DNA sequence: TCCCCTGCGAAAATCGATTATATTACCCAA
DNA sequence: TTGGGTAATATAATCGATTTTCGCAGGGGA
């Protein structure tokens, strides 16, 4: 009854406030998103529990939540595995994402106020400053860039007013990130991302919905096309190997 | 080693083949969808475990999966509760559903073949036969009608070719069902649903995408409008009471 | 030689007890 | 009488052991 500190635990509260389940959930999510866990790999409950120093139940619950986001596949009685990837799925993710995010962008353009505009300008500025001109060595690109990139895209659609659209967008965004991580591993540089972002922001602030959505679609399609090309020429990135 | 029947369990295998977790998951899902569990109600782990005769862990995992579908809200360290309802959420669900399902319908109209058309005709026929003209006593409407209704709507968009669109549609459909169940409890009859369905099917088979989507939107909006009206006039259906 | 059946080992699923945390009720002092 | 703090209780979170199930290898029969 002594460690029951009234306000908060100042001492050894390194990771307190967070349930163990949430902890492994975030760990595993990150590992899947940046490709440390291969698509299709089997997820051994016991091994994961041991590695992250938690019980089976915690791992099980974390994996269930990941399955909900489509990052993990659960086969009744046969355990969990990382969701496989495929070109067909990547195309579907991209196409659906264009529709969803395009919809959200149109709504934001209709409804956004001055504060929304300010958010875009701010996010774009920070992002461009963090982008080193052309991406030459994407492998070493700071992980912060990924966060800033997401923030920029979120700022574009933040005024859409639909929690459900944003929720679906988030799911598709995570799926896209997974494919992008695979691409980065085999990356080909020579793409002026900053310019693309600036053009999208400009069209949005001009309230030119059609043009903004077109640019956004092209932005997404370029990444997908690059990955498709890399898959065809190079080794088969998009095969779901087991671990 | 004796009850290990080769083909299937003929004897006392009432719920075999299914994991306990899946069992409670389906039970709870059904209870939430048809309103037996009130929106906002707290979900006592121990009570649920006792009621369904399973362990805490099973209930916990089932609730986690429900949370993924947005039917249950999980508050870290403070347990689970049935997702609350609100007019704002209902409007968002309806509007987003119109967009998603409209999109899927357009794609189906573009890509659908003869077999797709046949599926629509068949589903419509069965549904209309099961619909007793005007719905006068929806409370007693056979639960099968709900299944046939879903099947009809699924048949319309089955040719869209996008698993992700279908996935999101499913999520929104479940949310809508929950609101519809609340409406049924206070139902007002006098709506010619069969006619609406027939018109949607006709426009779809004519490949008139714009008209089909408009009719579909009206179909969804009518239900929402009725519930909004019922909420304003009658008791506050859309308040999230605890159990 | 090929296929089906039976046993063995590994892994997932389940459980109930234990621990940590939040909420409530209560008491004392101002 | 009221507000703040403390103890008591309820409940969620966690764990490790146990049970059940699945996949595979070996043997027997066609």
Tab-separated table of N, CA, C and O in Angstrom, chain A residues 69-124:
chain	number	residue	atom	x	y	z
A	69	UNK	N	-7.116	-4.520	-37.659
A	69	UNK	CA	-6.623	-3.506	-38.579
A	69	UNK	C	-6.153	-4.115	-39.890
A	69	UNK	O	-5.669	-3.401	-40.758
A	70	UNK	N	-6.256	-5.423	-39.986
A	70	UNK	CA	-5.857	-6.067	-41.231
A	70	UNK	C	-4.358	-6.259	-41.367
A	70	UNK	O	-3.879	-6.583	-42.444
A	71	UNK	N	-3.637	-6.070	-40.273
A	71	UNK	CA	-2.189	-6.270	-40.347
A	71	UNK	C	-1.816	-7.707	-40.031
A	71	UNK	O	-0.727	-8.172	-40.350
A	72	UNK	N	-2.708	-8.390	-39.365
A	72	UNK	CA	-2.458	-9.774	-38.965
A	72	UNK	C	-3.650	-10.614	-39.365
A	72	UNK	O	-4.790	-10.146	-39.357
A	73	UNK	N	-3.357	-11.843	-39.751
A	73	UNK	CA	-4.410	-12.761	-40.161
A	73	UNK	C	-4.564	-13.802	-39.074
A	73	UNK	O	-3.570	-14.362	-38.613
A	74	UNK	N	-5.793	-14.050	-38.656
A	74	UNK	CA	-5.982	-15.063	-37.626
A	74	UNK	C	-6.694	-16.268	-38.228
A	74	UNK	O	-7.751	-16.146	-38.840
A	75	UNK	N	-6.053	-17.414	-38.073
A	75	UNK	CA	-6.646	-18.656	-38.568
A	75	UNK	C	-7.054	-19.480	-37.361
A	75	UNK	O	-6.201	-19.952	-36.611
A	76	UNK	N	-8.325	-19.642	-37.205
A	76	UNK	CA	-8.840	-20.328	-36.029
A	76	UNK	C	-8.136	-21.675	-35.842
A	76	UNK	O	-8.054	-22.466	-36.777
A	77	UNK	N	-7.664	-21.866	-34.652
A	77	UNK	CA	-7.007	-23.118	-34.282
A	77	UNK	C	-5.625	-23.281	-34.891
A	77	UNK	O	-4.974	-24.295	-34.663
A	78	UNK	N	-5.219	-22.353	-35.727
A	78	UNK	CA	-3.903	-22.513	-36.327
A	78	UNK	C	-3.034	-21.280	-36.154
A	78	UNK	O	-2.074	-21.091	-36.876
A	79	UNK	N	-3.428	-20.462	-35.203
A	79	UNK	CA	-2.560	-19.359	-34.847
A	79	UNK	C	-2.658	-18.129	-35.731
A	79	UNK	O	-3.556	-17.995	-36.549
A	80	UNK	N	-1.708	-17.255	-35.551
A	80	UNK	CA	-1.700	-15.979	-36.255
A	80	UNK	C	-0.543	-15.929	-37.242
A	80	UNK	O	0.455	-16.605	-37.070
A	81	UNK	N	-0.688	-15.087	-38.247
A	81	UNK	CA	0.413	-14.822	-39.148
A	81	UNK	C	0.311	-13.400	-39.673
A	81	UNK	O	-0.766	-12.806	-39.679
A	82	UNK	N	1.442	-12.861	-40.072
A	82	UNK	CA	1.447	-11.514	-40.651
A	82	UNK	C	0.657	-11.566	-41.955
A	82	UNK	O	0.808	-12.504	-42.740
A	83	UNK	N	-0.180	-10.585	-42.185
A	83	UNK	CA	-0.973	-10.567	-43.410
A	83	UNK	C	-0.064	-10.622	-44.626
A	83	UNK	O	0.921	-9.895	-44.690
A	84	UNK	N	-0.381	-11.470	-45.569
A	84	UNK	CA	0.433	-11.564	-46.777
A	84	UNK	C	0.243	-10.326	-47.650
A	84	UNK	O	-0.720	-9.579	-47.495
A	85	UNK	N	1.170	-10.110	-48.538
A	85	UNK	CA	1.064	-8.998	-49.472
A	85	UNK	C	0.971	-9.561	-50.890
A	85	UNK	O	1.335	-10.701	-51.136
A	86	UNK	N	0.464	-8.744	-51.780
A	86	UNK	CA	0.384	-9.155	-53.179
A	86	UNK	C	0.188	-7.910	-54.034
A	86	UNK	O	-0.225	-6.867	-53.529
A	87	UNK	N	0.488	-8.043	-55.290
A	87	UNK	CA	0.287	-6.899	-56.175
A	87	UNK	C	-1.174	-6.535	-56.253
A	87	UNK	O	-1.547	-5.361	-56.217
A	88	UNK	N	-2.024	-7.557	-56.319
A	88	UNK	CA	-3.457	-7.291	-56.401
A	88	UNK	C	-3.919	-6.493	-55.187
A	88	UNK	O	-4.662	-5.514	-55.307
A	89	UNK	N	-3.463	-6.904	-54.011
A	89	UNK	CA	-3.871	-6.199	-52.798
A	89	UNK	C	-3.327	-4.785	-52.801
A	89	UNK	O	-4.035	-3.844	-52.433
A	90	UNK	N	-2.103	-4.622	-53.236
A	90	UNK	CA	-1.524	-3.286	-53.258
A	90	UNK	C	-2.327	-2.366	-54.175
A	90	UNK	O	-2.593	-1.211	-53.829
A	91	UNK	N	-2.718	-2.884	-55.317
A	91	UNK	CA	-3.528	-2.068	-56.225
A	91	UNK	C	-4.855	-1.696	-55.582
A	91	UNK	O	-5.322	-0.561	-55.698
A	92	UNK	N	-5.449	-2.664	-54.897
A	92	UNK	CA	-6.738	-2.382	-54.261
A	92	UNK	C	-6.573	-1.339	-53.160
A	92	UNK	O	-7.372	-0.409	-53.045
A	93	UNK	N	-5.534	-1.505	-52.356
A	93	UNK	CA	-5.281	-0.537	-51.294
A	93	UNK	C	-5.123	0.859	-51.882
A	93	UNK	O	-5.737	1.821	-51.419
A	94	UNK	N	-4.320	0.967	-52.928
A	94	UNK	CA	-4.079	2.277	-53.530
A	94	UNK	C	-5.356	2.875	-54.119
A	94	UNK	O	-5.693	4.032	-53.854
A	95	UNK	N	-6.061	2.065	-54.890
A	95	UNK	CA	-7.275	2.575	-55.529
A	95	UNK	C	-8.299	3.009	-54.484
A	95	UNK	O	-8.897	4.088	-54.585
A	96	UNK	N	-8.505	2.176	-53.470
A	96	UNK	CA	-9.483	2.506	-52.445
A	96	UNK	C	-9.046	3.726	-51.651
A	96	UNK	O	-9.858	4.588	-51.308
A	97	UNK	N	-7.754	3.806	-51.416
A	97	UNK	CA	-7.248	4.940	-50.665
A	97	UNK	C	-7.473	6.236	-51.424
A	97	UNK	O	-7.816	7.275	-50.855
A	98	UNK	N	-7.285	6.188	-52.734
A	98	UNK	CA	-7.521	7.374	-53.544
A	98	UNK	C	-8.982	7.808	-53.417
A	98	UNK	O	-9.283	8.995	-53.263
A	99	UNK	N	-9.878	6.858	-53.461
A	99	UNK	CA	-11.301	7.191	-53.349
A	99	UNK	C	-11.621	7.803	-51.991
A	99	UNK	O	-12.235	8.865	-51.890
A	100	UNK	N	-11.203	7.100	-50.945
A	100	UNK	CA	-11.529	7.548	-49.588
A	100	UNK	C	-10.892	8.899	-49.286
A	100	UNK	O	-11.560	9.838	-48.842
A	101	UNK	N	-9.608	8.973	-49.532
A	101	UNK	CA	-8.907	10.201	-49.176
A	101	UNK	C	-9.327	11.343	-50.103
A	101	UNK	O	-9.394	12.505	-49.673
A	102	UNK	N	-9.641	11.000	-51.342
A	102	UNK	CA	-10.140	12.019	-52.250
A	102	UNK	C	-11.469	12.585	-51.772
A	102	UNK	O	-11.691	13.798	-51.776
A	103	UNK	N	-12.320	11.704	-51.324
A	103	UNK	CA	-13.609	12.114	-50.778
A	103	UNK	C	-13.427	13.044	-49.592
A	103	UNK	O	-14.048	14.112	-49.497
A	104	UNK	N	-12.549	12.632	-48.694
A	104	UNK	CA	-12.297	13.443	-47.498
A	104	UNK	C	-11.711	14.800	-47.885
A	104	UNK	O	-12.047	15.820	-47.278
A	105	UNK	N	-10.861	14.791	-48.898
A	105	UNK	CA	-10.259	16.054	-49.333
A	105	UNK	C	-11.314	16.997	-49.903
A	105	UNK	O	-11.334	18.196	-49.596
A	106	UNK	N	-12.210	16.436	-50.727
A	106	UNK	CA	-13.279	17.277	-51.287
A	106	UNK	C	-14.119	17.899	-50.174
A	106	UNK	O	-14.447	19.092	-50.193
A	107	UNK	N	-14.457	17.093	-49.196
A	107	UNK	CA	-15.278	17.631	-48.115
A	107	UNK	C	-14.544	18.706	-47.336
A	107	UNK	O	-15.127	19.711	-46.918
A	108	UNK	N	-13.255	18.463	-47.126
A	108	UNK	CA	-12.476	19.456	-46.393
A	108	UNK	C	-12.420	20.768	-47.162
A	108	UNK	O	-12.525	21.852	-46.583
A	109	UNK	N	-12.249	20.657	-48.469
A	109	UNK	CA	-12.182	21.873	-49.288
A	109	UNK	C	-13.494	22.638	-49.198
A	109	UNK	O	-13.516	23.874	-49.197
A	110	UNK	N	-14.597	21.909	-49.100
A	110	UNK	CA	-15.891	22.573	-48.974
A	110	UNK	C	-16.050	23.257	-47.621
A	110	UNK	O	-16.601	24.338	-47.529
A	111	UNK	N	-15.601	22.583	-46.589
A	111	UNK	CA	-15.934	23.022	-45.251
A	111	UNK	C	-14.814	23.715	-44.489
A	111	UNK	O	-15.064	24.309	-43.434
A	112	UNK	N	-13.566	23.567	-44.968
A	112	UNK	CA	-12.438	24.058	-44.194
A	112	UNK	C	-12.451	25.558	-43.954
A	112	UNK	O	-12.873	26.326	-44.818
A	113	UNK	N	-11.961	25.975	-42.778
A	113	UNK	CA	-11.909	27.394	-42.471
A	113	UNK	C	-10.451	27.860	-42.479
A	113	UNK	O	-9.556	27.151	-42.930
A	114	UNK	N	-10.237	29.048	-41.972
A	114	UNK	CA	-8.890	29.644	-42.009
A	114	UNK	C	-7.916	28.811	-41.174
A	114	UNK	O	-6.749	28.634	-41.549
A	115	UNK	N	-8.396	28.285	-40.071
A	115	UNK	CA	-7.504	27.514	-39.208
A	115	UNK	C	-7.037	26.248	-39.912
A	115	UNK	O	-5.888	25.826	-39.788
A	116	UNK	N	-7.961	25.659	-40.674
A	116	UNK	CA	-7.605	24.479	-41.458
A	116	UNK	C	-6.508	24.831	-42.463
A	116	UNK	O	-5.498	24.131	-42.573
A	117	UNK	N	-6.683	25.949	-43.150
A	117	UNK	CA	-5.665	26.395	-44.109
A	117	UNK	C	-4.325	26.600	-43.417
A	117	UNK	O	-3.281	26.151	-43.919
A	118	UNK	N	-4.362	27.217	-42.269
A	118	UNK	CA	-3.120	27.481	-41.539
A	118	UNK	C	-2.422	26.165	-41.194
A	118	UNK	O	-1.194	26.057	-41.285
A	119	UNK	N	-3.208	25.161	-40.820
A	119	UNK	CA	-2.629	23.869	-40.476
A	119	UNK	C	-1.894	23.253	-41.648
A	119	UNK	O	-0.810	22.670	-41.487
A	120	UNK	N	-2.474	23.400	-42.850
A	120	UNK	CA	-1.831	22.853	-44.042
A	120	UNK	C	-0.510	23.549	-44.309
A	120	UNK	O	0.525	22.912	-44.524
A	121	UNK	N	-0.568	24.883	-44.283
A	121	UNK	CA	0.643	25.656	-44.548
A	121	UNK	C	1.740	25.280	-43.562
A	121	UNK	O	2.899	25.047	-43.946
A	122	UNK	N	1.371	25.167	-42.310
A	122	UNK	CA	2.362	24.855	-41.280
A	122	UNK	C	2.961	23.467	-41.505
A	122	UNK	O	4.183	23.291	-41.499
A	123	UNK	N	2.070	22.480	-41.725
A	123	UNK	CA	2.550	21.109	-41.896
A	123	UNK	C	3.438	20.994	-43.125
A	123	UNK	O	4.467	20.302	-43.111
A	124	UNK	N	3.037	21.681	-44.188
A	124	UNK	CA	3.837	21.629	-45.418
A	124	UNK	C	5.224	22.226	-45.190
A	124	UNK	O	6.239	21.657	-45.611
